[in-house]
PDB file of C-alpha atoms in Angstrom:
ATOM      1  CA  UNK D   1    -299.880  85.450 -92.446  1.00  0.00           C
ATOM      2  CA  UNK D   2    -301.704  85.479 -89.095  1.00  0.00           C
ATOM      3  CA  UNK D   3    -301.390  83.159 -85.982  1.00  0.00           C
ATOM      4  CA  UNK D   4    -304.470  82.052 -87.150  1.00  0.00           C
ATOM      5  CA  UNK D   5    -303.232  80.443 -90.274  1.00  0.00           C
ATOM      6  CA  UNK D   6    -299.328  79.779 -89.520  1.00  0.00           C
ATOM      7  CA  UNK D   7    -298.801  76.751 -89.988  1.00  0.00           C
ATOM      8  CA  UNK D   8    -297.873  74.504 -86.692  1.00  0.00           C
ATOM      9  CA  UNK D   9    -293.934  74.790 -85.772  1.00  0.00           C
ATOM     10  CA  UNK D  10    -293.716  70.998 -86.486  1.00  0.00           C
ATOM     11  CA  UNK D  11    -294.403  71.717 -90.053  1.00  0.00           C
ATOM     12  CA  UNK D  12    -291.982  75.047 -90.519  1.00  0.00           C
ATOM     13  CA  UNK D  13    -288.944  73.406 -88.499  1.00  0.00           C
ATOM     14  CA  UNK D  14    -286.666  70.232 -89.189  1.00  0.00           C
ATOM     15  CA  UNK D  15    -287.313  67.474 -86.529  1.00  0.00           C
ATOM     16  CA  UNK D  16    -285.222  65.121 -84.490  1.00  0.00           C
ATOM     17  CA  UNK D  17    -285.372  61.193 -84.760  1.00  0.00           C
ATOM     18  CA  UNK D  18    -286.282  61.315 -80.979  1.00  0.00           C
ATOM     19  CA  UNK D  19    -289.086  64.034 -81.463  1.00  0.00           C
ATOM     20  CA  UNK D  20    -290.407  62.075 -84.230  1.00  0.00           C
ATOM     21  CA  UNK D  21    -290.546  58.908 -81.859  1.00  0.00           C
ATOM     22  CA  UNK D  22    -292.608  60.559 -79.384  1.00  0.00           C
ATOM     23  CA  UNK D  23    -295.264  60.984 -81.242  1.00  0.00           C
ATOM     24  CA  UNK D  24    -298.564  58.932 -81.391  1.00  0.00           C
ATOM     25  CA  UNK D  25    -299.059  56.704 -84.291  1.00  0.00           C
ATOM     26  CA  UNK D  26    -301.871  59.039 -85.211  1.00  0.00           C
ATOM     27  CA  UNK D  27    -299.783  62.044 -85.366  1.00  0.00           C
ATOM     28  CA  UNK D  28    -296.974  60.071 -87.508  1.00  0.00           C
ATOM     29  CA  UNK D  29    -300.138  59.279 -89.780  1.00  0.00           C
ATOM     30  CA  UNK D  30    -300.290  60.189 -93.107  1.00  0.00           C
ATOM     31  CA  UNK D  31    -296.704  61.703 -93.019  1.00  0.00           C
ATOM     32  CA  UNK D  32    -293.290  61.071 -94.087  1.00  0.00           C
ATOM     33  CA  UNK D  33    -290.231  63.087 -92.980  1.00  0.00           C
ATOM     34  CA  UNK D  34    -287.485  63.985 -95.350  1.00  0.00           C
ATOM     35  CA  UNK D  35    -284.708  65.733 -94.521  1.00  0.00           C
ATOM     36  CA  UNK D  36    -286.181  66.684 -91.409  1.00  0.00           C
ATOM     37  CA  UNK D  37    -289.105  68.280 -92.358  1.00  0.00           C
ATOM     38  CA  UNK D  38    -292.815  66.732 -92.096  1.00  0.00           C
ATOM     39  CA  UNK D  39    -294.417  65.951 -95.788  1.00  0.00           C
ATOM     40  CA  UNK D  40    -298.311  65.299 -95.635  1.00  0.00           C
ATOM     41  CA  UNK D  41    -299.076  62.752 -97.784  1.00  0.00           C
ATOM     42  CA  UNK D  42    -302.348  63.211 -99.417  1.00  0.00           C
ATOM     43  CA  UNK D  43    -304.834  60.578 -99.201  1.00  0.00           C
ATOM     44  CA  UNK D  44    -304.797  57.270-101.567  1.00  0.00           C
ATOM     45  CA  UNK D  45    -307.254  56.007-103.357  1.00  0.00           C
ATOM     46  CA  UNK D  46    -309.428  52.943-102.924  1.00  0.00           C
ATOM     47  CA  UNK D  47    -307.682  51.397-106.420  1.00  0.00           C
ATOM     48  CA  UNK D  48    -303.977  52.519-104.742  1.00  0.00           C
ATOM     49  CA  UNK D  49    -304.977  50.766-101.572  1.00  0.00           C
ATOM     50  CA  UNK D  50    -306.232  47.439-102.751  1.00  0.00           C
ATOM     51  CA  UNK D  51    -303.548  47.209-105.476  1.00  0.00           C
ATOM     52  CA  UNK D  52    -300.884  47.571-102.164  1.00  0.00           C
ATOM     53  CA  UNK D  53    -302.726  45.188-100.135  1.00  0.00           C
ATOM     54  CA  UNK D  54    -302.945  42.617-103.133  1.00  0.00           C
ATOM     55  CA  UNK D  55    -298.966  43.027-103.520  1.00  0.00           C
ATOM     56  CA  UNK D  56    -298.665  42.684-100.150  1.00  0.00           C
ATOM     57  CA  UNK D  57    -301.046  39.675 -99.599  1.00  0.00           C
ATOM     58  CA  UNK D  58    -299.184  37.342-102.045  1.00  0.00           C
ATOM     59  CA  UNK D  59    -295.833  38.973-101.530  1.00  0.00           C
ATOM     60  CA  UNK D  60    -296.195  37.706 -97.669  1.00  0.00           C
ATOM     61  CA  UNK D  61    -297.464  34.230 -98.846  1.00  0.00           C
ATOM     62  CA  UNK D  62    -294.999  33.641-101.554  1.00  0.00           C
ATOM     63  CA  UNK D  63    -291.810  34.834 -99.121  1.00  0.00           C
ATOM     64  CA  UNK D  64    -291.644  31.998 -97.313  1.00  0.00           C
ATOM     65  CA  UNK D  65    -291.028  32.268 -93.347  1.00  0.00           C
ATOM     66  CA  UNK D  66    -288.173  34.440 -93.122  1.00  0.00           C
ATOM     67  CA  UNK D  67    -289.892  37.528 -94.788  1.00  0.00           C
ATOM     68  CA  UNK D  68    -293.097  39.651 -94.040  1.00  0.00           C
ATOM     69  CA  UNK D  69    -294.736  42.262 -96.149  1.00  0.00           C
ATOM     70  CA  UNK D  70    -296.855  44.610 -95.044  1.00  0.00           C
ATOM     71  CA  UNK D  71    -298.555  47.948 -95.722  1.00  0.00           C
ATOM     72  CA  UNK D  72    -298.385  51.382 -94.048  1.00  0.00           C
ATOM     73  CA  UNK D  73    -295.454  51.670 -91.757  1.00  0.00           C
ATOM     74  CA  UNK D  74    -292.324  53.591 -91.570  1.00  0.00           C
ATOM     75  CA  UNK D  75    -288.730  52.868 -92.779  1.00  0.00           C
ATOM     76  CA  UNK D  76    -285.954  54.680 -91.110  1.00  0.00           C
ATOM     77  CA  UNK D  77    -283.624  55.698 -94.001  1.00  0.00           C
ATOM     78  CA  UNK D  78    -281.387  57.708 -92.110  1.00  0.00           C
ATOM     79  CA  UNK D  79    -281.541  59.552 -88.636  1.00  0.00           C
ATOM     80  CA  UNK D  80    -279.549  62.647 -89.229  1.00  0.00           C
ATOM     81  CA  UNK D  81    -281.398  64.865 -90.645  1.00  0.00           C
ATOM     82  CA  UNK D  82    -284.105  62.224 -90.121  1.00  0.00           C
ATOM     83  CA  UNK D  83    -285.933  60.747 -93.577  1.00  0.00           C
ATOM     84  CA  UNK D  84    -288.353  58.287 -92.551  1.00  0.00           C
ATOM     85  CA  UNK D  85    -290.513  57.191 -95.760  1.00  0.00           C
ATOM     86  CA  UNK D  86    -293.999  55.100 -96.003  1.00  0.00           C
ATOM     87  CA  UNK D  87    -293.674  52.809 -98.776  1.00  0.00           C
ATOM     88  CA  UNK D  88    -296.572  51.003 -99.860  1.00  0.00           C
ATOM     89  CA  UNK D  89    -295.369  47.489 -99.850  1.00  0.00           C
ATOM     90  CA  UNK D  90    -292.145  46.503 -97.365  1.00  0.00           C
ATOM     91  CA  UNK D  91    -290.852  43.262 -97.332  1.00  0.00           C
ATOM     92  CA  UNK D  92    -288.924  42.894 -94.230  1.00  0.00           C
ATOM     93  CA  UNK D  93    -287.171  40.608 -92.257  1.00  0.00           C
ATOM     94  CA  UNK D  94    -289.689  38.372 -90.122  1.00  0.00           C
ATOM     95  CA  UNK D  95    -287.266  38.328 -87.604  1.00  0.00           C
ATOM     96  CA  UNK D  96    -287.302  42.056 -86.861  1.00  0.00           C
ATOM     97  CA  UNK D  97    -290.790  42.158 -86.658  1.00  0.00           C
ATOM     98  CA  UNK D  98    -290.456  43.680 -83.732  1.00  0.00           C
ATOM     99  CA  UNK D  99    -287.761  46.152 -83.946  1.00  0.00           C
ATOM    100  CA  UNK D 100    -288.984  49.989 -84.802  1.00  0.00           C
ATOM    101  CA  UNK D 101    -287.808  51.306 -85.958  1.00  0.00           C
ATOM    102  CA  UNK D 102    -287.268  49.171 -89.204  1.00  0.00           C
ATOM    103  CA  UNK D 103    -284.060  50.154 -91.067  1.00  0.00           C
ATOM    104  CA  UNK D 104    -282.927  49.731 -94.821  1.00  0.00           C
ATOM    105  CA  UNK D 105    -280.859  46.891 -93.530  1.00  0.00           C
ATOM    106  CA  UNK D 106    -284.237  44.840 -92.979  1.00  0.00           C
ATOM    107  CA  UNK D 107    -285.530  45.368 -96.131  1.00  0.00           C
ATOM    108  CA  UNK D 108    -285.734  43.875 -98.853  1.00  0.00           C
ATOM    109  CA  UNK D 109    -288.125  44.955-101.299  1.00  0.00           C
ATOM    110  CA  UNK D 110    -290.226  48.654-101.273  1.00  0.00           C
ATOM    111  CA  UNK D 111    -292.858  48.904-103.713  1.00  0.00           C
ATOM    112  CA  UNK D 112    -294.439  52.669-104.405  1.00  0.00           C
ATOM    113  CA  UNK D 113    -297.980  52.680-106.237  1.00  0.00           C
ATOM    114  CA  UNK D 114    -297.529  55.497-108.598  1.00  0.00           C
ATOM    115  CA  UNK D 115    -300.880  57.777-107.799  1.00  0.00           C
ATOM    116  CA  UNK D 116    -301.717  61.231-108.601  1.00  0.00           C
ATOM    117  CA  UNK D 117    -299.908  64.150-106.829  1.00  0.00           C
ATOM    118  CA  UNK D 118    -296.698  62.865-105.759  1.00  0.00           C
ATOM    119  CA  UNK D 119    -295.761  60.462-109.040  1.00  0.00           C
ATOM    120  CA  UNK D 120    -292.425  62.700-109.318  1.00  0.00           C
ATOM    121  CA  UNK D 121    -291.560  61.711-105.836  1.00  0.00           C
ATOM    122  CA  UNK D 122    -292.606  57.739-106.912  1.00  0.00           C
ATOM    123  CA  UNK D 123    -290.980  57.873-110.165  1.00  0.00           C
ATOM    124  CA  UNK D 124    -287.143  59.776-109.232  1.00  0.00           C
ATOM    125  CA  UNK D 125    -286.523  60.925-105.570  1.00  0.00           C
ATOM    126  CA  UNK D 126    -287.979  57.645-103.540  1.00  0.00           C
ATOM    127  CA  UNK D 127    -285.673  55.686-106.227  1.00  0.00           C
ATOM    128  CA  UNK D 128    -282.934  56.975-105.533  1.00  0.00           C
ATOM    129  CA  UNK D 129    -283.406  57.135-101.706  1.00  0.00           C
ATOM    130  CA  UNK D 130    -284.054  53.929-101.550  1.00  0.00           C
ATOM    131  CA  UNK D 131    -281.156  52.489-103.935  1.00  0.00           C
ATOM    132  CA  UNK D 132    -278.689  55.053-101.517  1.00  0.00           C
ATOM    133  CA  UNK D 133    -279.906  53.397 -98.055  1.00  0.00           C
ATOM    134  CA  UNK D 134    -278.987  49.852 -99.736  1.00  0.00           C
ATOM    135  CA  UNK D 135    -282.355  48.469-100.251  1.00  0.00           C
ATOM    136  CA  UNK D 136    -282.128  45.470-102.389  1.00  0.00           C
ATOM    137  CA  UNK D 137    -285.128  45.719-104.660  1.00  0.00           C
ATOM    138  CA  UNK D 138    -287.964  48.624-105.596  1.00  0.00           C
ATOM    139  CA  UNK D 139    -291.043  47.736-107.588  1.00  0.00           C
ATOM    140  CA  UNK D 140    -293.118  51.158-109.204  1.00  0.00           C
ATOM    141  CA  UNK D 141    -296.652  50.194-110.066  1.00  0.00           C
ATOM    142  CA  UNK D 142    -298.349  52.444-112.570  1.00  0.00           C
ATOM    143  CA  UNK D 143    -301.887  52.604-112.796  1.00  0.00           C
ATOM    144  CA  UNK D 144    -302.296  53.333-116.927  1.00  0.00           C
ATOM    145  CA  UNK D 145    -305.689  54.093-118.054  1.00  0.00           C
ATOM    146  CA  UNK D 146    -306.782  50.871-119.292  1.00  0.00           C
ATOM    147  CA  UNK D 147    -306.542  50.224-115.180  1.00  0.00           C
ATOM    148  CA  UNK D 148    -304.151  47.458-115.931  1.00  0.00           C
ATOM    149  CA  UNK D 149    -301.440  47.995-113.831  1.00  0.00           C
ATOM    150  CA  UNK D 150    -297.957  48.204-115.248  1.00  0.00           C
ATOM    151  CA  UNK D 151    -295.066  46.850-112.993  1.00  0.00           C
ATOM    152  CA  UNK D 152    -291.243  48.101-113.220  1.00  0.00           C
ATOM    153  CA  UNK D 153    -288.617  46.502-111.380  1.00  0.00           C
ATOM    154  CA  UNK D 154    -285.503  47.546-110.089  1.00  0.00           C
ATOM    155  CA  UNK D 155    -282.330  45.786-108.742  1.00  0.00           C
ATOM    156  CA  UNK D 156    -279.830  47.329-106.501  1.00  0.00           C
ATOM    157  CA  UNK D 157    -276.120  47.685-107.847  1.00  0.00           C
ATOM    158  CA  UNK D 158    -274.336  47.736-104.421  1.00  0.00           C
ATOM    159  CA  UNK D 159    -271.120  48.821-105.792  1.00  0.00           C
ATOM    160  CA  UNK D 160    -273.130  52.597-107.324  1.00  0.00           C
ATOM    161  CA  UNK D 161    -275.869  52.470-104.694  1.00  0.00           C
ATOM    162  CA  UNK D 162    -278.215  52.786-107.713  1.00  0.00           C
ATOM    163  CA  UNK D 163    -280.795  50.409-109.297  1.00  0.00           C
ATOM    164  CA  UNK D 164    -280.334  49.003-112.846  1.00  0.00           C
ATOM    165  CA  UNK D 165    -283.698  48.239-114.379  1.00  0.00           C
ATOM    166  CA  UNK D 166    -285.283  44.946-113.766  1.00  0.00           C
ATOM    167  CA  UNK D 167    -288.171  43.591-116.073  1.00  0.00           C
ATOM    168  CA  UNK D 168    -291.722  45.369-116.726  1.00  0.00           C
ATOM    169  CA  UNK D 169    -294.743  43.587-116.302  1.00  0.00           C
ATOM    170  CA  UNK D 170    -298.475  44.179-117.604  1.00  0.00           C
ATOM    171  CA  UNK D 171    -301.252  43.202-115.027  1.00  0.00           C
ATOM    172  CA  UNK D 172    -299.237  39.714-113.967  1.00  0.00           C
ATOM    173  CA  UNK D 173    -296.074  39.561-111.851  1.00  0.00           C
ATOM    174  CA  UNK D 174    -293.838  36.484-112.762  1.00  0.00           C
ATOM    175  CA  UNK D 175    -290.484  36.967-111.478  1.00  0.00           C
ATOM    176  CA  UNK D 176    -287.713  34.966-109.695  1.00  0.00           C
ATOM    177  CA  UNK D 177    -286.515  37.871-107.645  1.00  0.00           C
ATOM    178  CA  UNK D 178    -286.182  38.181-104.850  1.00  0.00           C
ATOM    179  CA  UNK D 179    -287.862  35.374-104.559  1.00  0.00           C
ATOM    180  CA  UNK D 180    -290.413  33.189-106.954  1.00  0.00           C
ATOM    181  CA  UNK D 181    -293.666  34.975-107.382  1.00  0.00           C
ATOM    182  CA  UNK D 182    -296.313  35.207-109.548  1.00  0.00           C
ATOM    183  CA  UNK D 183    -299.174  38.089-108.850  1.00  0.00           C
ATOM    184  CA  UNK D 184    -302.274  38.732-110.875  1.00  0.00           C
ATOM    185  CA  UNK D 185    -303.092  42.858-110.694  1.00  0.00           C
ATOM    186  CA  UNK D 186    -305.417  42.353-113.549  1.00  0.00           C
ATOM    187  CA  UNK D 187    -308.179  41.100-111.252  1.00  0.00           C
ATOM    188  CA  UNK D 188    -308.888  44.629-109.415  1.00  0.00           C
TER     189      UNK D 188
END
């Protein structure tokens, strides 16, 4: 390999929590850190993106004031060695909204949108990540081919650290937890 196509030192060698909050939200763009180590995320698709800001539209207005959701901003799972993860959906506390960085401790939900590439990462490592930094809930949407999303929940155990399997929905969200909502993902 040749300087010309090494890859940049940030992306061969583990970074700190502090080096990572240097940098510009353009450079944290499109990233996540585990372990230390940068992990490009590859771009989403138009479908991935609407179906997040959809969930995160009517998860914010069903909440109620002492929750937010949001898209496209890190949670801090752990500083040393530093994971910081992008999940699609966070509902959060509204009273750190602003604290950065946000911790598991001011989360709530995480929903992942299962696209291709990284649907290992969705489907087993990002579970159990999230269930081991105490976050209470995880929804996985799955985009099947008849485009009608299906929904699996998850609901932490805190004495395992580990989710036990919630309820699966086709296309409509009704659930009571964490808190009442009903979403319609048939209407993409």
């Amino acid at each position: 390999m040749t300087a010309e196509t090494a890859p940049p030192a940030w992306m061969r060698e583990q970074i700190t929590a502090a080096e990572y909050d240097s940098w510009s939200e353009e450079q944290c763009a499109g990233i996540e850190i585990v372990d230390g180590m940068v992990v490009v995320s590859p771009s989403a698709s138009k479908r991935h993106n609407r179906l997040a800001r959809i969930l995160a539209n009517a998860l914010d207005e069903a909440a109620g004031p002492e929750w937010n959701a949001d898209t496209d901003f890190d949670v801090r799972l752990q500083d040393v060695p530093l994971t910081n993860r992008r999940p699609d959906v966070v509902v959060y506390r509204a009273d750190t909204l602003d604290i950065s960085p946000t911790r598991p401790e001011h989360v709530l939900l995480v929903v992942e949108v299962v696209f291709p590439g990284p649907e290992t990462t969705d489907r087993i490592v990002k579970v159990d990540r999230y269930a081991k930094a105490g976050i209470a809930f995880y929804w996985r949407v799955e985009q099947a081919a008849t485009c009608v999303p299906l929904i699996y929940t998850y609901i932490l155990d805190p004495a395992t650290r580990s989710y036990r399997t919630g309820d699966m929905f086709t296309g409509i969200i009704k659930t009571t937890a964490p808190f009442p909502t009903e979403i319609d993902l048939g209407r993409l």
